[in-house]
PDB file of C-alpha atoms in Angstrom:
ATOM      1  CA  UNK A   1     109.863  93.307  91.796  1.00 90.00           C
ATOM      2  CA  UNK A   2     107.846  93.874  94.944  1.00 92.00           C
ATOM      3  CA  UNK A   3     107.843  97.306  96.595  1.00 93.00           C
ATOM      4  CA  UNK A   4     106.556  97.482 100.150  1.00 94.00           C
ATOM      5  CA  UNK A   5     105.022 100.683 101.542  1.00 94.00           C
ATOM      6  CA  UNK A   6     103.340  98.964 104.474  1.00 95.00           C
ATOM      7  CA  UNK A   7     104.256  95.340 105.276  1.00 93.00           C
ATOM      8  CA  UNK A   8     101.407  92.875 104.863  1.00 94.00           C
ATOM      9  CA  UNK A   9     100.650  90.529 107.774  1.00 92.00           C
ATOM     10  CA  UNK A  10     101.269  87.604 105.432  1.00 90.00           C
ATOM     11  CA  UNK A  11     100.894  84.932 108.067  1.00 86.00           C
ATOM     12  CA  UNK A  12      97.394  86.209 108.909  1.00 89.00           C
ATOM     13  CA  UNK A  13      95.959  86.640 105.409  1.00 91.00           C
ATOM     14  CA  UNK A  14      93.119  84.225 104.627  1.00 92.00           C
ATOM     15  CA  UNK A  15      91.228  85.898 101.751  1.00 95.00           C
ATOM     16  CA  UNK A  16      92.821  87.088  98.483  1.00 96.00           C
ATOM     17  CA  UNK A  17      90.409  89.094  96.311  1.00 98.00           C
ATOM     18  CA  UNK A  18      91.430  89.904  92.730  1.00 98.00           C
ATOM     19  CA  UNK A  19      90.169  92.556  90.362  1.00 98.00           C
ATOM     20  CA  UNK A  20      89.635  91.221  86.826  1.00 98.00           C
ATOM     21  CA  UNK A  21      90.267  93.761  84.026  1.00 96.00           C
ATOM     22  CA  UNK A  22      93.860  94.955  84.073  1.00 95.00           C
ATOM     23  CA  UNK A  23      94.770  92.550  86.878  1.00 97.00           C
ATOM     24  CA  UNK A  24      94.038  88.982  85.798  1.00 98.00           C
ATOM     25  CA  UNK A  25      93.205  89.707  82.162  1.00 98.00           C
ATOM     26  CA  UNK A  26      93.993  92.153  79.375  1.00 97.00           C
ATOM     27  CA  UNK A  27      90.495  92.871  78.065  1.00 97.00           C
ATOM     28  CA  UNK A  28      91.287  96.321  76.684  1.00 95.00           C
ATOM     29  CA  UNK A  29      90.844  95.543  72.982  1.00 97.00           C
ATOM     30  CA  UNK A  30      87.450  93.871  73.372  1.00 98.00           C
ATOM     31  CA  UNK A  31      86.226  96.690  75.628  1.00 97.00           C
ATOM     32  CA  UNK A  32      87.456  99.338  73.181  1.00 97.00           C
ATOM     33  CA  UNK A  33      85.873  97.553  70.222  1.00 98.00           C
ATOM     34  CA  UNK A  34      82.567  97.269  72.089  1.00 98.00           C
ATOM     35  CA  UNK A  35      82.557 100.944  73.089  1.00 98.00           C
ATOM     36  CA  UNK A  36      83.250 102.046  69.528  1.00 98.00           C
ATOM     37  CA  UNK A  37      80.550  99.712  68.200  1.00 98.00           C
ATOM     38  CA  UNK A  38      78.113 101.348  70.637  1.00 98.00           C
ATOM     39  CA  UNK A  39      79.223 104.841  69.591  1.00 96.00           C
ATOM     40  CA  UNK A  40      78.696 103.924  65.939  1.00 97.00           C
ATOM     41  CA  UNK A  41      75.247 102.590  66.847  1.00 97.00           C
ATOM     42  CA  UNK A  42      74.235 106.027  68.163  1.00 95.00           C
ATOM     43  CA  UNK A  43      75.863 107.815  65.185  1.00 95.00           C
ATOM     44  CA  UNK A  44      78.969 109.051  66.978  1.00 94.00           C
ATOM     45  CA  UNK A  45      82.593 108.835  65.850  1.00 94.00           C
ATOM     46  CA  UNK A  46      84.955 106.269  67.363  1.00 95.00           C
ATOM     47  CA  UNK A  47      87.459 107.090  70.094  1.00 96.00           C
ATOM     48  CA  UNK A  48      91.108 106.081  70.287  1.00 96.00           C
ATOM     49  CA  UNK A  49      91.713 102.815  72.098  1.00 95.00           C
ATOM     50  CA  UNK A  50      94.111 104.237  74.747  1.00 92.00           C
ATOM     51  CA  UNK A  51      91.535 106.869  75.687  1.00 94.00           C
ATOM     52  CA  UNK A  52      88.772 104.303  76.106  1.00 95.00           C
ATOM     53  CA  UNK A  53      91.075 102.056  78.137  1.00 92.00           C
ATOM     54  CA  UNK A  54      91.704 104.957  80.517  1.00 90.00           C
ATOM     55  CA  UNK A  55      87.954 105.080  81.226  1.00 92.00           C
ATOM     56  CA  UNK A  56      87.781 101.452  82.443  1.00 91.00           C
ATOM     57  CA  UNK A  57      87.432 100.595  86.127  1.00 88.00           C
ATOM     58  CA  UNK A  58      84.136 101.970  87.440  1.00 90.00           C
ATOM     59  CA  UNK A  59      81.721  99.713  85.574  1.00 93.00           C
ATOM     60  CA  UNK A  60      79.948  99.778  82.218  1.00 95.00           C
ATOM     61  CA  UNK A  61      77.601 102.738  82.861  1.00 93.00           C
ATOM     62  CA  UNK A  62      80.526 104.993  83.783  1.00 94.00           C
ATOM     63  CA  UNK A  63      82.613 103.662  80.894  1.00 95.00           C
ATOM     64  CA  UNK A  64      79.846 104.663  78.503  1.00 96.00           C
ATOM     65  CA  UNK A  65      79.230 107.978  80.275  1.00 95.00           C
ATOM     66  CA  UNK A  66      82.879 108.929  79.916  1.00 95.00           C
ATOM     67  CA  UNK A  67      82.970 107.830  76.284  1.00 96.00           C
ATOM     68  CA  UNK A  68      79.792 109.738  75.370  1.00 95.00           C
ATOM     69  CA  UNK A  69      80.989 112.799  77.273  1.00 94.00           C
ATOM     70  CA  UNK A  70      84.248 112.763  75.325  1.00 90.00           C
ATOM     71  CA  UNK A  71      82.352 112.686  72.039  1.00 78.00           C
ATOM     72  CA  UNK A  72      79.848 115.318  73.151  1.00 77.00           C
ATOM     73  CA  UNK A  73      82.389 117.690  74.648  1.00 81.00           C
ATOM     74  CA  UNK A  74      80.644 117.643  78.011  1.00 84.00           C
ATOM     75  CA  UNK A  75      81.055 116.003  81.418  1.00 88.00           C
ATOM     76  CA  UNK A  76      79.900 112.459  82.317  1.00 88.00           C
ATOM     77  CA  UNK A  77      77.248 113.904  84.644  1.00 88.00           C
ATOM     78  CA  UNK A  78      75.651 115.889  81.794  1.00 90.00           C
ATOM     79  CA  UNK A  79      75.437 113.102  79.214  1.00 91.00           C
ATOM     80  CA  UNK A  80      71.963 112.697  77.734  1.00 93.00           C
ATOM     81  CA  UNK A  81      70.318 109.868  79.696  1.00 94.00           C
ATOM     82  CA  UNK A  82      68.324 108.497  76.751  1.00 95.00           C
ATOM     83  CA  UNK A  83      71.491 108.320  74.668  1.00 95.00           C
ATOM     84  CA  UNK A  84      73.277 106.630  77.554  1.00 95.00           C
ATOM     85  CA  UNK A  85      70.587 103.948  77.845  1.00 96.00           C
ATOM     86  CA  UNK A  86      70.765 103.253  74.100  1.00 97.00           C
ATOM     87  CA  UNK A  87      74.539 103.094  73.983  1.00 97.00           C
ATOM     88  CA  UNK A  88      74.871 100.995  77.140  1.00 97.00           C
ATOM     89  CA  UNK A  89      72.299  98.444  75.989  1.00 97.00           C
ATOM     90  CA  UNK A  90      74.085  98.045  72.660  1.00 98.00           C
ATOM     91  CA  UNK A  91      77.463  97.807  74.378  1.00 97.00           C
ATOM     92  CA  UNK A  92      76.262  95.006  76.670  1.00 97.00           C
ATOM     93  CA  UNK A  93      74.810  92.978  73.818  1.00 97.00           C
ATOM     94  CA  UNK A  94      77.877  93.434  71.634  1.00 98.00           C
ATOM     95  CA  UNK A  95      80.330  92.710  74.436  1.00 97.00           C
ATOM     96  CA  UNK A  96      78.445  89.578  75.445  1.00 96.00           C
ATOM     97  CA  UNK A  97      79.199  88.141  71.989  1.00 97.00           C
ATOM     98  CA  UNK A  98      82.749  89.479  71.635  1.00 98.00           C
ATOM     99  CA  UNK A  99      84.164  89.332  75.171  1.00 98.00           C
ATOM    100  CA  UNK A 100      86.778  86.718  74.253  1.00 98.00           C
ATOM    101  CA  UNK A 101      87.756  87.873  70.752  1.00 98.00           C
ATOM    102  CA  UNK A 102      91.058  89.346  71.905  1.00 98.00           C
ATOM    103  CA  UNK A 103      90.971  89.041  75.708  1.00 98.00           C
ATOM    104  CA  UNK A 104      93.661  86.929  77.347  1.00 98.00           C
ATOM    105  CA  UNK A 105      95.117  86.240  80.785  1.00 98.00           C
ATOM    106  CA  UNK A 106      98.280  88.220  81.418  1.00 98.00           C
ATOM    107  CA  UNK A 107     101.507  86.292  81.099  1.00 97.00           C
ATOM    108  CA  UNK A 108     102.196  84.446  84.317  1.00 96.00           C
ATOM    109  CA  UNK A 109      98.701  84.752  85.797  1.00 98.00           C
ATOM    110  CA  UNK A 110      97.777  81.063  85.589  1.00 97.00           C
ATOM    111  CA  UNK A 111     101.174  80.038  86.924  1.00 96.00           C
ATOM    112  CA  UNK A 112     100.944  82.582  89.765  1.00 95.00           C
ATOM    113  CA  UNK A 113      97.464  81.419  90.764  1.00 96.00           C
ATOM    114  CA  UNK A 114      98.630  77.813  90.738  1.00 93.00           C
ATOM    115  CA  UNK A 115     101.656  78.757  92.859  1.00 91.00           C
ATOM    116  CA  UNK A 116      99.462  80.644  95.321  1.00 90.00           C
ATOM    117  CA  UNK A 117      97.138  77.671  95.570  1.00 86.00           C
ATOM    118  CA  UNK A 118     100.073  75.337  96.233  1.00 81.00           C
ATOM    119  CA  UNK A 119     101.569  77.758  98.722  1.00 75.00           C
ATOM    120  CA  UNK A 120      98.295  78.118 100.579  1.00 65.00           C
ATOM    121  CA  UNK A 121      97.778  74.362 100.639  1.00 62.00           C
ATOM    122  CA  UNK A 122     101.322  73.605 101.762  1.00 52.00           C
ATOM    123  CA  UNK A 123     101.723  71.915 105.157  1.00 52.00           C
ATOM    124  CA  UNK A 124     103.386  75.018 106.584  1.00 53.00           C
ATOM    125  CA  UNK A 125     101.067  77.492 104.820  1.00 59.00           C
ATOM    126  CA  UNK A 126      97.938  79.244 106.022  1.00 61.00           C
ATOM    127  CA  UNK A 127      94.771  77.970 104.305  1.00 69.00           C
ATOM    128  CA  UNK A 128      93.488  80.790 102.141  1.00 84.00           C
ATOM    129  CA  UNK A 129      90.604  81.486  99.796  1.00 94.00           C
ATOM    130  CA  UNK A 130      90.753  83.356  96.471  1.00 96.00           C
ATOM    131  CA  UNK A 131      87.896  85.292  94.851  1.00 98.00           C
ATOM    132  CA  UNK A 132      87.230  87.838  92.095  1.00 98.00           C
ATOM    133  CA  UNK A 133      85.493  91.173  92.636  1.00 98.00           C
ATOM    134  CA  UNK A 134      85.121  93.252  89.473  1.00 98.00           C
ATOM    135  CA  UNK A 135      82.945  96.136  88.322  1.00 96.00           C
ATOM    136  CA  UNK A 136      82.363  94.272  85.045  1.00 95.00           C
ATOM    137  CA  UNK A 137      78.871  92.689  84.843  1.00 95.00           C
ATOM    138  CA  UNK A 138      78.974  89.285  86.490  1.00 97.00           C
ATOM    139  CA  UNK A 139      77.844  87.153  83.523  1.00 96.00           C
ATOM    140  CA  UNK A 140      80.656  88.164  81.154  1.00 97.00           C
ATOM    141  CA  UNK A 141      83.094  88.159  84.093  1.00 98.00           C
ATOM    142  CA  UNK A 142      82.287  84.526  84.847  1.00 98.00           C
ATOM    143  CA  UNK A 143      82.247  83.628  81.162  1.00 98.00           C
ATOM    144  CA  UNK A 144      85.710  85.097  80.669  1.00 98.00           C
ATOM    145  CA  UNK A 145      87.117  83.369  83.738  1.00 98.00           C
ATOM    146  CA  UNK A 146      85.683  80.056  82.564  1.00 98.00           C
ATOM    147  CA  UNK A 147      86.890  80.566  78.992  1.00 98.00           C
ATOM    148  CA  UNK A 148      90.448  81.396  80.072  1.00 98.00           C
ATOM    149  CA  UNK A 149      90.759  78.616  82.650  1.00 98.00           C
ATOM    150  CA  UNK A 150      90.714  80.931  85.675  1.00 98.00           C
ATOM    151  CA  UNK A 151      87.389  80.082  87.285  1.00 98.00           C
ATOM    152  CA  UNK A 152      88.462  76.985  89.216  1.00 97.00           C
ATOM    153  CA  UNK A 153      90.873  79.009  91.342  1.00 97.00           C
ATOM    154  CA  UNK A 154      88.092  81.140  92.853  1.00 97.00           C
ATOM    155  CA  UNK A 155      85.337  80.304  95.316  1.00 96.00           C
ATOM    156  CA  UNK A 156      83.342  83.334  94.156  1.00 97.00           C
ATOM    157  CA  UNK A 157      83.331  85.566  91.065  1.00 98.00           C
ATOM    158  CA  UNK A 158      81.286  88.687  91.711  1.00 98.00           C
ATOM    159  CA  UNK A 159      80.594  91.528  89.280  1.00 97.00           C
ATOM    160  CA  UNK A 160      79.399  95.091  89.255  1.00 95.00           C
ATOM    161  CA  UNK A 161      75.765  93.972  89.208  1.00 96.00           C
ATOM    162  CA  UNK A 162      76.149  91.384  91.993  1.00 97.00           C
ATOM    163  CA  UNK A 163      75.506  94.086  94.599  1.00 97.00           C
ATOM    164  CA  UNK A 164      73.506  97.346  94.683  1.00 97.00           C
ATOM    165  CA  UNK A 165      76.751  99.368  94.544  1.00 97.00           C
ATOM    166  CA  UNK A 166      80.111  98.987  92.807  1.00 97.00           C
ATOM    167  CA  UNK A 167      83.712  99.365  93.931  1.00 97.00           C
ATOM    168  CA  UNK A 168      85.099 101.480  95.578  1.00 97.00           C
ATOM    169  CA  UNK A 169      82.062 100.998  97.813  1.00 98.00           C
ATOM    170  CA  UNK A 170      83.188  98.253 100.217  1.00 98.00           C
ATOM    171  CA  UNK A 171      79.931  96.258 100.166  1.00 98.00           C
ATOM    172  CA  UNK A 172      81.189  93.588  97.756  1.00 98.00           C
ATOM    173  CA  UNK A 173      84.465  93.094  99.588  1.00 98.00           C
ATOM    174  CA  UNK A 174      82.761  93.027 102.974  1.00 98.00           C
ATOM    175  CA  UNK A 175      80.247  90.496 101.651  1.00 98.00           C
ATOM    176  CA  UNK A 176      83.098  88.232 100.574  1.00 98.00           C
ATOM    177  CA  UNK A 177      84.618  88.551 104.041  1.00 98.00           C
ATOM    178  CA  UNK A 178      81.322  87.581 105.661  1.00 98.00           C
ATOM    179  CA  UNK A 179      80.803  84.622 103.310  1.00 97.00           C
ATOM    180  CA  UNK A 180      84.291  83.265 103.965  1.00 94.00           C
ATOM    181  CA  UNK A 181      84.350  84.082 107.681  1.00 94.00           C
ATOM    182  CA  UNK A 182      87.376  86.377 107.684  1.00 95.00           C
ATOM    183  CA  UNK A 183      88.142  89.831 109.073  1.00 96.00           C
ATOM    184  CA  UNK A 184      89.437  92.915 107.206  1.00 98.00           C
ATOM    185  CA  UNK A 185      92.868  92.339 108.771  1.00 97.00           C
ATOM    186  CA  UNK A 186      92.877  88.896 107.115  1.00 95.00           C
ATOM    187  CA  UNK A 187      91.902  90.205 103.659  1.00 97.00           C
ATOM    188  CA  UNK A 188      93.884  91.668 100.752  1.00 97.00           C
ATOM    189  CA  UNK A 189      92.524  93.252  97.552  1.00 98.00           C
ATOM    190  CA  UNK A 190      94.731  92.918  94.457  1.00 98.00           C
ATOM    191  CA  UNK A 191      94.100  95.299  91.556  1.00 96.00           C
ATOM    192  CA  UNK A 192      95.523  97.724  89.027  1.00 94.00           C
ATOM    193  CA  UNK A 193      93.731 100.987  89.837  1.00 92.00           C
ATOM    194  CA  UNK A 194      92.895 103.502  92.503  1.00 93.00           C
ATOM    195  CA  UNK A 195      89.394 101.994  92.611  1.00 94.00           C
ATOM    196  CA  UNK A 196      90.775  98.732  93.989  1.00 96.00           C
ATOM    197  CA  UNK A 197      93.001 100.429  96.559  1.00 96.00           C
ATOM    198  CA  UNK A 198      90.112 102.600  97.726  1.00 97.00           C
ATOM    199  CA  UNK A 199      87.872  99.544  97.965  1.00 98.00           C
ATOM    200  CA  UNK A 200      90.387  97.883 100.250  1.00 98.00           C
ATOM    201  CA  UNK A 201      90.782 101.034 102.342  1.00 97.00           C
ATOM    202  CA  UNK A 202      87.031 101.500 102.633  1.00 98.00           C
ATOM    203  CA  UNK A 203      86.664  97.925 103.862  1.00 98.00           C
ATOM    204  CA  UNK A 204      89.632  98.140 106.238  1.00 98.00           C
ATOM    205  CA  UNK A 205      91.540  95.531 104.212  1.00 98.00           C
ATOM    206  CA  UNK A 206      95.066  95.394 102.766  1.00 98.00           C
ATOM    207  CA  UNK A 207      95.919  96.209  99.152  1.00 98.00           C
ATOM    208  CA  UNK A 208      98.353  95.095  96.448  1.00 97.00           C
ATOM    209  CA  UNK A 209      98.691  97.330  93.384  1.00 96.00           C
ATOM    210  CA  UNK A 210      99.590  95.907  89.959  1.00 96.00           C
ATOM    211  CA  UNK A 211     101.689  98.114  87.682  1.00 94.00           C
ATOM    212  CA  UNK A 212     101.079  96.039  84.533  1.00 93.00           C
ATOM    213  CA  UNK A 213      97.352  96.818  84.114  1.00 88.00           C
ATOM    214  CA  UNK A 214      95.592  99.617  82.277  1.00 83.00           C
ATOM    215  CA  UNK A 215      94.297 101.519  85.310  1.00 72.00           C
ATOM    216  CA  UNK A 216      97.767 102.333  86.577  1.00 77.00           C
ATOM    217  CA  UNK A 217      97.519 106.038  85.740  1.00 78.00           C
ATOM    218  CA  UNK A 218      95.415 106.409  88.900  1.00 80.00           C
ATOM    219  CA  UNK A 219      97.088 103.779  91.053  1.00 85.00           C
ATOM    220  CA  UNK A 220      99.415 106.027  93.039  1.00 83.00           C
ATOM    221  CA  UNK A 221      96.750 108.638  93.780  1.00 85.00           C
ATOM    222  CA  UNK A 222      95.920 106.376  96.710  1.00 87.00           C
ATOM    223  CA  UNK A 223      99.091 104.309  97.186  1.00 92.00           C
ATOM    224  CA  UNK A 224      98.556 100.599  97.917  1.00 96.00           C
ATOM    225  CA  UNK A 225     100.359  98.788 100.707  1.00 97.00           C
ATOM    226  CA  UNK A 226     102.452  96.824  98.200  1.00 97.00           C
ATOM    227  CA  UNK A 227     103.273  97.323  94.506  1.00 96.00           C
ATOM    228  CA  UNK A 228     104.144  94.533  92.066  1.00 96.00           C
ATOM    229  CA  UNK A 229     105.459  94.684  88.502  1.00 96.00           C
ATOM    230  CA  UNK A 230     104.047  91.381  87.227  1.00 96.00           C
ATOM    231  CA  UNK A 231     101.731  88.540  88.263  1.00 97.00           C
ATOM    232  CA  UNK A 232     104.706  86.357  89.174  1.00 94.00           C
ATOM    233  CA  UNK A 233     105.400  88.830  91.996  1.00 96.00           C
ATOM    234  CA  UNK A 234     102.119  87.973  93.757  1.00 95.00           C
ATOM    235  CA  UNK A 235     103.722  84.918  95.289  1.00 92.00           C
ATOM    236  CA  UNK A 236     106.673  86.951  96.553  1.00 90.00           C
ATOM    237  CA  UNK A 237     104.409  89.633  97.973  1.00 93.00           C
ATOM    238  CA  UNK A 238     102.376  87.060  99.872  1.00 87.00           C
ATOM    239  CA  UNK A 239     105.275  84.900 101.052  1.00 78.00           C
ATOM    240  CA  UNK A 240     108.166  87.305 101.778  1.00 53.00           C
ATOM    241  CA  UNK A 241     109.759  85.031 104.350  1.00 56.00           C
ATOM    242  CA  UNK A 242     110.228  82.378 101.676  1.00 47.00           C
ATOM    243  CA  UNK A 243     110.982  84.442  98.570  1.00 42.00           C
ATOM    244  CA  UNK A 244     111.979  87.913  99.696  1.00 43.00           C
ATOM    245  CA  UNK A 245     110.741  91.428  98.920  1.00 46.00           C
ATOM    246  CA  UNK A 246     112.298  94.836  98.534  1.00 46.00           C
ATOM    247  CA  UNK A 247     111.055  97.260 101.212  1.00 43.00           C
ATOM    248  CA  UNK A 248     110.938 100.992 100.531  1.00 42.00           C
TER     249      UNK A 248
END
């Protein structure tokens, strides 16, 4: 189902930018395993998987800060910096080797991307470009997209270390706009958390929120323009004249 809070100017959209974790892929188990391996490395007890998954969305340093703070009974800002460096370095090395142990594309993602590509290339469709903007480090992000058969759909795959700042700072999204020659009014950010909606807002772009990811506990704190229940709904959200949506 597609729920519309603010109608998208579908006929004008030229750039579709997707988040990765919780939007295109379910990477929760590999992220949780890597965090707990890092905690064990610094002699701390493991955390429950759902708790770790709730920390995902702002990049690896913040993921580890939140995890260490939970174990230390403190706040992320007060985590010991030396401990953070140790744990983060171990996490990155471990995750690099285990990023595809359990990670998979959500059901319907590949079909939805193929449908969007066909739609955008149709004689009566507007030519559009698709890209990925994630706070995950760019090397594992690209490796995962390649391993799961997603990479060919995107002209760019950018990560949290591709720019000096991470989402929700708009730099990455604005850079994609500049590289593809589009305006904010012609751009939509698709993601599962408040971070993605805020990124779109900060860049002056449109937003689609995904209710099937693992950042959805924050999604409605800054409501997106459109909400979808599943990847198959992306096509409906971006072609309402042809498929139909349910306005609110």
